């Protein structure tokens, strides 16, 4: 792919991920991974890994804004953070050995359950 | 007790987040549907929670040559501008409305992930990451 074309497609993909990630406080990866694969020519595992690197700075900025607006309780968040650190270490290690395509189907069912809960309660 | 459950929920979703998909949304679902946290506060926790999990997984991804800098740089620049605007907007919205919009977003993501099949040969046409 031509270099300028990669820049344009990557910027559009990142912008879309930023819109979602700032608004919903997450979910940017769900938008980003398919775009990195279809528009930027990344293979699945590259797309998954690169999406983590892209979302990370977006989350730093968004978290700062949520904090300023009074919607981020640091003490309440602490145990989730500690768990997230341990989980991230494990996930990075086993990443190469996990059938991601199969996992995605399982996620989809959990996400639909979450959608149902959000829309009905 | 509560701390232990929160730690366990963070660990499970942290593993999934390291894969770059699913984890963050599942924590949001857990926080709002099971832990009784408001939508905005849950989103704040989710943003902060992602940072250590992502940072911890990046060295492994880098070592495995999976990070494509030519794609990452422009995506981050555009993403920062977009995220700043929508993060601000989201914090001014009514919690109930935001939760419904979140439900619609999840519905869309869940359905597309269920029905979408990868195109055959996608892997063969991919670019290899530069080892720089």
PDB file of C-alpha atoms in Angstrom:
ATOM      1  CA  UNK A   1       0.000   0.000   0.000  1.00  0.00           C
ATOM      2  CA  UNK A   2       1.201   3.536  -0.801  1.00  0.00           C
ATOM      3  CA  UNK A   3       2.613   5.432   2.183  1.00  0.00           C
ATOM      4  CA  UNK A   4       0.258   8.422   2.018  1.00  0.00           C
ATOM      5  CA  UNK A   5      -2.692   6.080   1.672  1.00  0.00           C
ATOM      6  CA  UNK A   6      -1.641   4.219   4.814  1.00  0.00           C
ATOM      7  CA  UNK A   7      -1.487   7.550   6.715  1.00  0.00           C
ATOM      8  CA  UNK A   8      -4.984   8.528   5.571  1.00  0.00           C
ATOM      9  CA  UNK A   9      -6.573   5.199   6.371  1.00  0.00           C
ATOM     10  CA  UNK A  10      -4.752   4.911   9.697  1.00  0.00           C
ATOM     11  CA  UNK A  11      -5.841   8.435  10.689  1.00  0.00           C
ATOM     12  CA  UNK A  12      -9.470   7.669   9.785  1.00  0.00           C
ATOM     13  CA  UNK A  13      -9.367   4.401  11.724  1.00  0.00           C
ATOM     14  CA  UNK A  14      -7.774   6.111  14.736  1.00  0.00           C
ATOM     15  CA  UNK A  15     -10.281   8.972  14.558  1.00  0.00           C
ATOM     16  CA  UNK A  16     -13.212   6.554  14.547  1.00  0.00           C
ATOM     17  CA  UNK A  17     -11.725   4.679  17.502  1.00  0.00           C
ATOM     18  CA  UNK A  18     -11.220   7.997  19.324  1.00  0.00           C
ATOM     19  CA  UNK A  19     -14.864   9.015  18.831  1.00  0.00           C
ATOM     20  CA  UNK A  20     -16.105   5.754  20.325  1.00  0.00           C
ATOM     21  CA  UNK A  21     -13.469   5.468  23.027  1.00  0.00           C
ATOM     22  CA  UNK A  22     -14.034   8.968  24.377  1.00  0.00           C
ATOM     23  CA  UNK A  23     -17.817   8.734  24.237  1.00  0.00           C
ATOM     24  CA  UNK A  24     -18.253   5.247  25.752  1.00  0.00           C
ATOM     25  CA  UNK A  25     -15.037   5.096  27.786  1.00  0.00           C
ATOM     26  CA  UNK A  26     -14.040   1.972  25.898  1.00  0.00           C
ATOM     27  CA  UNK A  27     -14.887  -0.125  22.881  1.00  0.00           C
ATOM     28  CA  UNK A  28     -12.379   1.670  20.665  1.00  0.00           C
ATOM     29  CA  UNK A  29     -10.606  -1.598  19.953  1.00  0.00           C
ATOM     30  CA  UNK A  30     -13.798  -3.098  18.582  1.00  0.00           C
ATOM     31  CA  UNK A  31     -13.979  -0.358  15.977  1.00  0.00           C
ATOM     32  CA  UNK A  32     -10.244  -0.206  15.383  1.00  0.00           C
ATOM     33  CA  UNK A  33      -9.252  -3.853  14.884  1.00  0.00           C
ATOM     34  CA  UNK A  34     -11.547  -4.498  11.881  1.00  0.00           C
ATOM     35  CA  UNK A  35     -10.505  -1.159  10.304  1.00  0.00           C
ATOM     36  CA  UNK A  36      -6.783  -1.898  10.751  1.00  0.00           C
ATOM     37  CA  UNK A  37      -7.319  -5.224   9.005  1.00  0.00           C
ATOM     38  CA  UNK A  38      -9.573  -4.036   6.162  1.00  0.00           C
ATOM     39  CA  UNK A  39      -8.132  -0.523   5.515  1.00  0.00           C
ATOM     40  CA  UNK A  40      -4.508  -0.679   6.644  1.00  0.00           C
ATOM     41  CA  UNK A  41      -3.657  -4.198   5.548  1.00  0.00           C
ATOM     42  CA  UNK A  42      -2.650  -5.511   8.947  1.00  0.00           C
ATOM     43  CA  UNK A  43      -2.820  -9.204   9.722  1.00  0.00           C
ATOM     44  CA  UNK A  44      -5.118 -10.151  12.617  1.00  0.00           C
ATOM     45  CA  UNK A  45      -2.494 -10.391  15.363  1.00  0.00           C
ATOM     46  CA  UNK A  46      -0.730  -7.190  14.225  1.00  0.00           C
ATOM     47  CA  UNK A  47      -4.105  -5.424  14.241  1.00  0.00           C
ATOM     48  CA  UNK A  48      -4.963  -6.618  17.758  1.00  0.00           C
ATOM     49  CA  UNK A  49      -1.554  -5.640  19.144  1.00  0.00           C
ATOM     50  CA  UNK A  50      -1.341  -2.283  17.315  1.00  0.00           C
ATOM     51  CA  UNK A  51      -4.860  -1.379  18.459  1.00  0.00           C
ATOM     52  CA  UNK A  52      -3.686  -1.677  22.086  1.00  0.00           C
ATOM     53  CA  UNK A  53      -0.813   0.742  21.352  1.00  0.00           C
ATOM     54  CA  UNK A  54      -3.213   3.195  19.646  1.00  0.00           C
ATOM     55  CA  UNK A  55      -5.961   3.071  22.282  1.00  0.00           C
ATOM     56  CA  UNK A  56      -3.562   3.546  25.210  1.00  0.00           C
ATOM     57  CA  UNK A  57      -2.834   7.289  24.674  1.00  0.00           C
ATOM     58  CA  UNK A  58      -6.510   7.918  23.826  1.00  0.00           C
ATOM     59  CA  UNK A  59      -7.490   6.406  27.174  1.00  0.00           C
ATOM     60  CA  UNK A  60      -4.971   8.578  29.034  1.00  0.00           C
ATOM     61  CA  UNK A  61      -6.502  11.728  27.543  1.00  0.00           C
ATOM     62  CA  UNK A  62     -10.116  10.576  28.000  1.00  0.00           C
ATOM     63  CA  UNK A  63      -9.473   9.469  31.600  1.00  0.00           C
ATOM     64  CA  UNK A  64      -8.052  12.921  32.377  1.00  0.00           C
ATOM     65  CA  UNK A  65     -11.218  14.534  30.988  1.00  0.00           C
ATOM     66  CA  UNK A  66     -13.497  12.173  32.957  1.00  0.00           C
ATOM     67  CA  UNK A  67     -11.482  13.008  36.089  1.00  0.00           C
ATOM     68  CA  UNK A  68     -11.754  16.756  35.519  1.00  0.00           C
ATOM     69  CA  UNK A  69     -15.518  16.381  35.017  1.00  0.00           C
ATOM     70  CA  UNK A  70     -15.856  14.420  38.288  1.00  0.00           C
ATOM     71  CA  UNK A  71     -16.660  11.003  36.794  1.00  0.00           C
ATOM     72  CA  UNK A  72     -13.548   9.126  37.858  1.00  0.00           C
ATOM     73  CA  UNK A  73     -13.236   7.820  41.435  1.00  0.00           C
ATOM     74  CA  UNK A  74      -9.594   6.764  41.819  1.00  0.00           C
ATOM     75  CA  UNK A  75     -10.139   4.708  45.005  1.00  0.00           C
ATOM     76  CA  UNK A  76     -13.085   2.848  43.489  1.00  0.00           C
ATOM     77  CA  UNK A  77     -11.021   2.137  40.375  1.00  0.00           C
ATOM     78  CA  UNK A  78      -7.957   0.833  42.254  1.00  0.00           C
ATOM     79  CA  UNK A  79      -8.845  -2.912  42.605  1.00  0.00           C
ATOM     80  CA  UNK A  80      -9.847  -3.068  38.927  1.00  0.00           C
ATOM     81  CA  UNK A  81      -6.533  -1.464  38.001  1.00  0.00           C
ATOM     82  CA  UNK A  82      -4.555  -3.963  40.069  1.00  0.00           C
ATOM     83  CA  UNK A  83      -6.443  -6.838  38.443  1.00  0.00           C
ATOM     84  CA  UNK A  84      -5.995  -5.276  35.029  1.00  0.00           C
ATOM     85  CA  UNK A  85      -2.228  -5.133  35.506  1.00  0.00           C
ATOM     86  CA  UNK A  86      -2.024  -8.835  36.401  1.00  0.00           C
ATOM     87  CA  UNK A  87      -4.410  -9.758  33.584  1.00  0.00           C
ATOM     88  CA  UNK A  88      -2.436  -7.694  31.057  1.00  0.00           C
ATOM     89  CA  UNK A  89       0.799  -9.473  31.942  1.00  0.00           C
ATOM     90  CA  UNK A  90      -0.859 -12.878  31.538  1.00  0.00           C
ATOM     91  CA  UNK A  91      -2.616 -11.838  28.322  1.00  0.00           C
ATOM     92  CA  UNK A  92       0.560 -10.530  26.678  1.00  0.00           C
ATOM     93  CA  UNK A  93       2.364 -13.801  27.440  1.00  0.00           C
ATOM     94  CA  UNK A  94      -0.322 -16.166  26.128  1.00  0.00           C
ATOM     95  CA  UNK A  95      -1.367 -13.943  23.185  1.00  0.00           C
ATOM     96  CA  UNK A  96       0.486 -15.982  20.547  1.00  0.00           C
ATOM     97  CA  UNK A  97      -1.091 -19.240  21.726  1.00  0.00           C
ATOM     98  CA  UNK A  98      -4.745 -18.231  21.827  1.00  0.00           C
ATOM     99  CA  UNK A  99      -7.279 -18.861  19.017  1.00  0.00           C
ATOM    100  CA  UNK A 100      -8.519 -15.261  18.784  1.00  0.00           C
ATOM    101  CA  UNK A 101     -11.138 -15.934  16.107  1.00  0.00           C
ATOM    102  CA  UNK A 102     -12.821 -18.502  18.324  1.00  0.00           C
ATOM    103  CA  UNK A 103     -12.708 -16.154  21.342  1.00  0.00           C
ATOM    104  CA  UNK A 104     -14.451 -13.415  19.326  1.00  0.00           C
ATOM    105  CA  UNK A 105     -17.562 -15.556  18.950  1.00  0.00           C
ATOM    106  CA  UNK A 106     -17.719 -16.041  22.701  1.00  0.00           C
ATOM    107  CA  UNK A 107     -17.300 -12.291  23.280  1.00  0.00           C
ATOM    108  CA  UNK A 108     -20.139 -11.543  20.881  1.00  0.00           C
ATOM    109  CA  UNK A 109     -22.623 -13.500  23.011  1.00  0.00           C
ATOM    110  CA  UNK A 110     -21.527 -11.740  26.226  1.00  0.00           C
ATOM    111  CA  UNK A 111     -21.732  -8.367  24.477  1.00  0.00           C
ATOM    112  CA  UNK A 112     -25.282  -9.062  23.270  1.00  0.00           C
ATOM    113  CA  UNK A 113     -26.224  -9.942  26.854  1.00  0.00           C
ATOM    114  CA  UNK A 114     -24.745  -6.580  27.938  1.00  0.00           C
ATOM    115  CA  UNK A 115     -26.745  -4.805  25.221  1.00  0.00           C
ATOM    116  CA  UNK A 116     -29.944  -6.417  26.454  1.00  0.00           C
ATOM    117  CA  UNK A 117     -29.185  -5.362  30.058  1.00  0.00           C
ATOM    118  CA  UNK A 118     -28.345  -1.782  29.026  1.00  0.00           C
ATOM    119  CA  UNK A 119     -31.486  -1.376  26.948  1.00  0.00           C
ATOM    120  CA  UNK A 120     -33.923  -2.991  29.375  1.00  0.00           C
ATOM    121  CA  UNK A 121     -32.771  -1.860  32.846  1.00  0.00           C
TER     122      UNK A 121
ATOM    123  CA  UNK B   1     -14.681  -9.243  49.741  1.00  0.00           C
ATOM    124  CA  UNK B   2     -15.856  -6.497  47.416  1.00  0.00           C
ATOM    125  CA  UNK B   3     -12.217  -5.641  46.735  1.00  0.00           C
ATOM    126  CA  UNK B   4     -11.492  -9.310  45.873  1.00  0.00           C
ATOM    127  CA  UNK B   5     -14.375  -9.527  43.411  1.00  0.00           C
ATOM    128  CA  UNK B   6     -13.305  -6.248  41.795  1.00  0.00           C
ATOM    129  CA  UNK B   7      -9.727  -7.530  41.531  1.00  0.00           C
ATOM    130  CA  UNK B   8     -10.920 -10.793  39.934  1.00  0.00           C
ATOM    131  CA  UNK B   9     -13.144  -8.930  37.447  1.00  0.00           C
ATOM    132  CA  UNK B  10     -10.180  -6.681  36.591  1.00  0.00           C
ATOM    133  CA  UNK B  11      -7.880  -9.677  36.046  1.00  0.00           C
ATOM    134  CA  UNK B  12     -10.216 -11.571  33.714  1.00  0.00           C
ATOM    135  CA  UNK B  13     -11.013  -8.518  31.600  1.00  0.00           C
ATOM    136  CA  UNK B  14      -7.312  -7.541  31.693  1.00  0.00           C
ATOM    137  CA  UNK B  15      -6.358 -10.773  29.927  1.00  0.00           C
ATOM    138  CA  UNK B  16      -8.977 -10.107  27.260  1.00  0.00           C
ATOM    139  CA  UNK B  17      -7.912  -6.462  26.875  1.00  0.00           C
ATOM    140  CA  UNK B  18      -4.349  -7.546  26.144  1.00  0.00           C
ATOM    141  CA  UNK B  19      -5.794  -9.155  23.019  1.00  0.00           C
ATOM    142  CA  UNK B  20      -6.994  -5.692  21.932  1.00  0.00           C
ATOM    143  CA  UNK B  21     -10.671  -6.503  21.901  1.00  0.00           C
ATOM    144  CA  UNK B  22     -13.613  -7.253  24.160  1.00  0.00           C
ATOM    145  CA  UNK B  23     -12.063  -6.817  27.577  1.00  0.00           C
ATOM    146  CA  UNK B  24     -12.906  -3.189  28.146  1.00  0.00           C
ATOM    147  CA  UNK B  25     -16.483  -3.571  26.990  1.00  0.00           C
ATOM    148  CA  UNK B  26     -16.957  -6.604  29.213  1.00  0.00           C
ATOM    149  CA  UNK B  27     -15.736  -4.655  32.259  1.00  0.00           C
ATOM    150  CA  UNK B  28     -18.197  -1.876  31.405  1.00  0.00           C
ATOM    151  CA  UNK B  29     -20.977  -4.456  31.210  1.00  0.00           C
ATOM    152  CA  UNK B  30     -19.883  -5.948  34.535  1.00  0.00           C
ATOM    153  CA  UNK B  31     -19.700  -2.546  36.275  1.00  0.00           C
ATOM    154  CA  UNK B  32     -23.055  -1.246  35.075  1.00  0.00           C
ATOM    155  CA  UNK B  33     -25.097  -4.485  35.023  1.00  0.00           C
ATOM    156  CA  UNK B  34     -23.724  -6.268  38.113  1.00  0.00           C
ATOM    157  CA  UNK B  35     -21.763  -3.818  40.297  1.00  0.00           C
ATOM    158  CA  UNK B  36     -24.383  -1.047  40.215  1.00  0.00           C
ATOM    159  CA  UNK B  37     -21.990   1.671  39.040  1.00  0.00           C
ATOM    160  CA  UNK B  38     -23.444   4.583  37.020  1.00  0.00           C
ATOM    161  CA  UNK B  39     -22.683   4.648  33.286  1.00  0.00           C
ATOM    162  CA  UNK B  40     -20.334   7.655  33.386  1.00  0.00           C
ATOM    163  CA  UNK B  41     -18.480   6.486  36.522  1.00  0.00           C
ATOM    164  CA  UNK B  42     -18.116   3.002  34.987  1.00  0.00           C
ATOM    165  CA  UNK B  43     -16.683   4.548  31.833  1.00  0.00           C
ATOM    166  CA  UNK B  44     -14.201   6.540  33.929  1.00  0.00           C
ATOM    167  CA  UNK B  45     -13.059   3.391  35.751  1.00  0.00           C
ATOM    168  CA  UNK B  46     -12.853   1.507  32.473  1.00  0.00           C
ATOM    169  CA  UNK B  47     -10.584   4.136  30.905  1.00  0.00           C
ATOM    170  CA  UNK B  48      -8.215   4.147  33.863  1.00  0.00           C
ATOM    171  CA  UNK B  49      -8.311   0.377  34.200  1.00  0.00           C
ATOM    172  CA  UNK B  50      -7.217  -0.144  30.604  1.00  0.00           C
ATOM    173  CA  UNK B  51      -3.948   1.765  31.120  1.00  0.00           C
ATOM    174  CA  UNK B  52      -1.944  -0.739  33.231  1.00  0.00           C
ATOM    175  CA  UNK B  53      -3.335  -3.729  31.342  1.00  0.00           C
ATOM    176  CA  UNK B  54      -2.390  -2.228  27.978  1.00  0.00           C
ATOM    177  CA  UNK B  55       0.986  -0.937  29.135  1.00  0.00           C
ATOM    178  CA  UNK B  56       1.819  -4.336  30.605  1.00  0.00           C
ATOM    179  CA  UNK B  57       0.990  -6.168  27.381  1.00  0.00           C
ATOM    180  CA  UNK B  58       2.841  -3.817  25.004  1.00  0.00           C
ATOM    181  CA  UNK B  59       6.426  -5.043  25.648  1.00  0.00           C
ATOM    182  CA  UNK B  60       5.356  -8.576  24.649  1.00  0.00           C
ATOM    183  CA  UNK B  61       3.603  -7.296  21.524  1.00  0.00           C
ATOM    184  CA  UNK B  62       6.699  -5.244  20.631  1.00  0.00           C
ATOM    185  CA  UNK B  63       8.998  -8.211  21.181  1.00  0.00           C
ATOM    186  CA  UNK B  64       6.813 -10.330  18.919  1.00  0.00           C
ATOM    187  CA  UNK B  65       7.113  -7.665  16.171  1.00  0.00           C
ATOM    188  CA  UNK B  66       3.374  -7.017  16.091  1.00  0.00           C
ATOM    189  CA  UNK B  67       3.410  -3.190  16.422  1.00  0.00           C
ATOM    190  CA  UNK B  68       3.227  -1.308  13.097  1.00  0.00           C
ATOM    191  CA  UNK B  69       4.527   2.240  13.738  1.00  0.00           C
ATOM    192  CA  UNK B  70       3.499   3.617  10.328  1.00  0.00           C
ATOM    193  CA  UNK B  71      -0.109   2.850  11.197  1.00  0.00           C
ATOM    194  CA  UNK B  72       0.055   3.620  14.925  1.00  0.00           C
ATOM    195  CA  UNK B  73       1.343   7.229  14.679  1.00  0.00           C
ATOM    196  CA  UNK B  74      -1.358   8.752  12.426  1.00  0.00           C
ATOM    197  CA  UNK B  75      -4.058   6.730  14.193  1.00  0.00           C
ATOM    198  CA  UNK B  76      -3.006   8.098  17.594  1.00  0.00           C
ATOM    199  CA  UNK B  77      -2.871  11.720  16.362  1.00  0.00           C
ATOM    200  CA  UNK B  78      -6.361  11.609  14.849  1.00  0.00           C
ATOM    201  CA  UNK B  79      -7.686   9.537  17.734  1.00  0.00           C
ATOM    202  CA  UNK B  80      -6.567  12.026  20.396  1.00  0.00           C
ATOM    203  CA  UNK B  81      -8.477  14.882  18.758  1.00  0.00           C
ATOM    204  CA  UNK B  82     -11.624  12.784  18.347  1.00  0.00           C
ATOM    205  CA  UNK B  83     -11.462  11.333  21.869  1.00  0.00           C
ATOM    206  CA  UNK B  84     -11.066  14.748  23.505  1.00  0.00           C
ATOM    207  CA  UNK B  85     -14.293  15.969  21.910  1.00  0.00           C
ATOM    208  CA  UNK B  86     -16.446  12.929  22.626  1.00  0.00           C
ATOM    209  CA  UNK B  87     -15.118  12.412  26.178  1.00  0.00           C
ATOM    210  CA  UNK B  88     -16.202  15.959  26.994  1.00  0.00           C
ATOM    211  CA  UNK B  89     -19.597  15.473  25.314  1.00  0.00           C
ATOM    212  CA  UNK B  90     -20.210  12.164  27.080  1.00  0.00           C
ATOM    213  CA  UNK B  91     -19.717  13.792  30.497  1.00  0.00           C
ATOM    214  CA  UNK B  92     -22.420  16.373  29.792  1.00  0.00           C
ATOM    215  CA  UNK B  93     -25.070  13.814  28.739  1.00  0.00           C
ATOM    216  CA  UNK B  94     -27.882  12.373  30.880  1.00  0.00           C
ATOM    217  CA  UNK B  95     -26.748   9.021  32.395  1.00  0.00           C
ATOM    218  CA  UNK B  96     -29.864   7.147  31.250  1.00  0.00           C
ATOM    219  CA  UNK B  97     -29.506   8.379  27.680  1.00  0.00           C
ATOM    220  CA  UNK B  98     -25.805   7.472  27.598  1.00  0.00           C
ATOM    221  CA  UNK B  99     -26.650   3.982  28.871  1.00  0.00           C
ATOM    222  CA  UNK B 100     -29.220   3.458  26.105  1.00  0.00           C
ATOM    223  CA  UNK B 101     -26.750   4.645  23.468  1.00  0.00           C
ATOM    224  CA  UNK B 102     -24.190   2.252  24.962  1.00  0.00           C
ATOM    225  CA  UNK B 103     -26.751  -0.564  24.662  1.00  0.00           C
ATOM    226  CA  UNK B 104     -27.299   0.231  20.968  1.00  0.00           C
ATOM    227  CA  UNK B 105     -23.523   0.301  20.405  1.00  0.00           C
ATOM    228  CA  UNK B 106     -23.142  -3.109  22.104  1.00  0.00           C
ATOM    229  CA  UNK B 107     -26.015  -4.518  20.057  1.00  0.00           C
ATOM    230  CA  UNK B 108     -24.315  -3.405  16.838  1.00  0.00           C
ATOM    231  CA  UNK B 109     -20.909  -4.759  17.894  1.00  0.00           C
ATOM    232  CA  UNK B 110     -22.341  -8.062  19.125  1.00  0.00           C
ATOM    233  CA  UNK B 111     -24.290  -8.690  15.930  1.00  0.00           C
ATOM    234  CA  UNK B 112     -21.432  -7.748  13.576  1.00  0.00           C
ATOM    235  CA  UNK B 113     -19.012  -9.970  15.483  1.00  0.00           C
ATOM    236  CA  UNK B 114     -21.425 -12.889  15.340  1.00  0.00           C
ATOM    237  CA  UNK B 115     -22.322 -12.687  11.655  1.00  0.00           C
ATOM    238  CA  UNK B 116     -19.022 -11.490  10.165  1.00  0.00           C
ATOM    239  CA  UNK B 117     -16.771 -14.084   8.605  1.00  0.00           C
ATOM    240  CA  UNK B 118     -13.137 -13.300   7.728  1.00  0.00           C
ATOM    241  CA  UNK B 119     -12.452 -13.053   4.028  1.00  0.00           C
ATOM    242  CA  UNK B 120     -10.458 -16.021   2.781  1.00  0.00           C
ATOM    243  CA  UNK B 121      -6.811 -15.210   2.099  1.00  0.00           C
ATOM    244  CA  UNK B 122      -6.730 -12.127   4.336  1.00  0.00           C
ATOM    245  CA  UNK B 123      -3.618 -13.352   6.089  1.00  0.00           C
ATOM    246  CA  UNK B 124      -1.704 -14.021   2.872  1.00  0.00           C
ATOM    247  CA  UNK B 125      -2.132 -10.474   1.555  1.00  0.00           C
ATOM    248  CA  UNK B 126      -1.051  -8.750   4.769  1.00  0.00           C
ATOM    249  CA  UNK B 127       1.967  -6.514   5.094  1.00  0.00           C
ATOM    250  CA  UNK B 128       4.776  -7.661   7.327  1.00  0.00           C
ATOM    251  CA  UNK B 129       5.744  -5.255  10.136  1.00  0.00           C
ATOM    252  CA  UNK B 130       9.133  -3.621   9.800  1.00  0.00           C
ATOM    253  CA  UNK B 131      11.604  -4.730  12.433  1.00  0.00           C
ATOM    254  CA  UNK B 132      12.723  -1.177  13.204  1.00  0.00           C
TER     255      UNK B 132
END
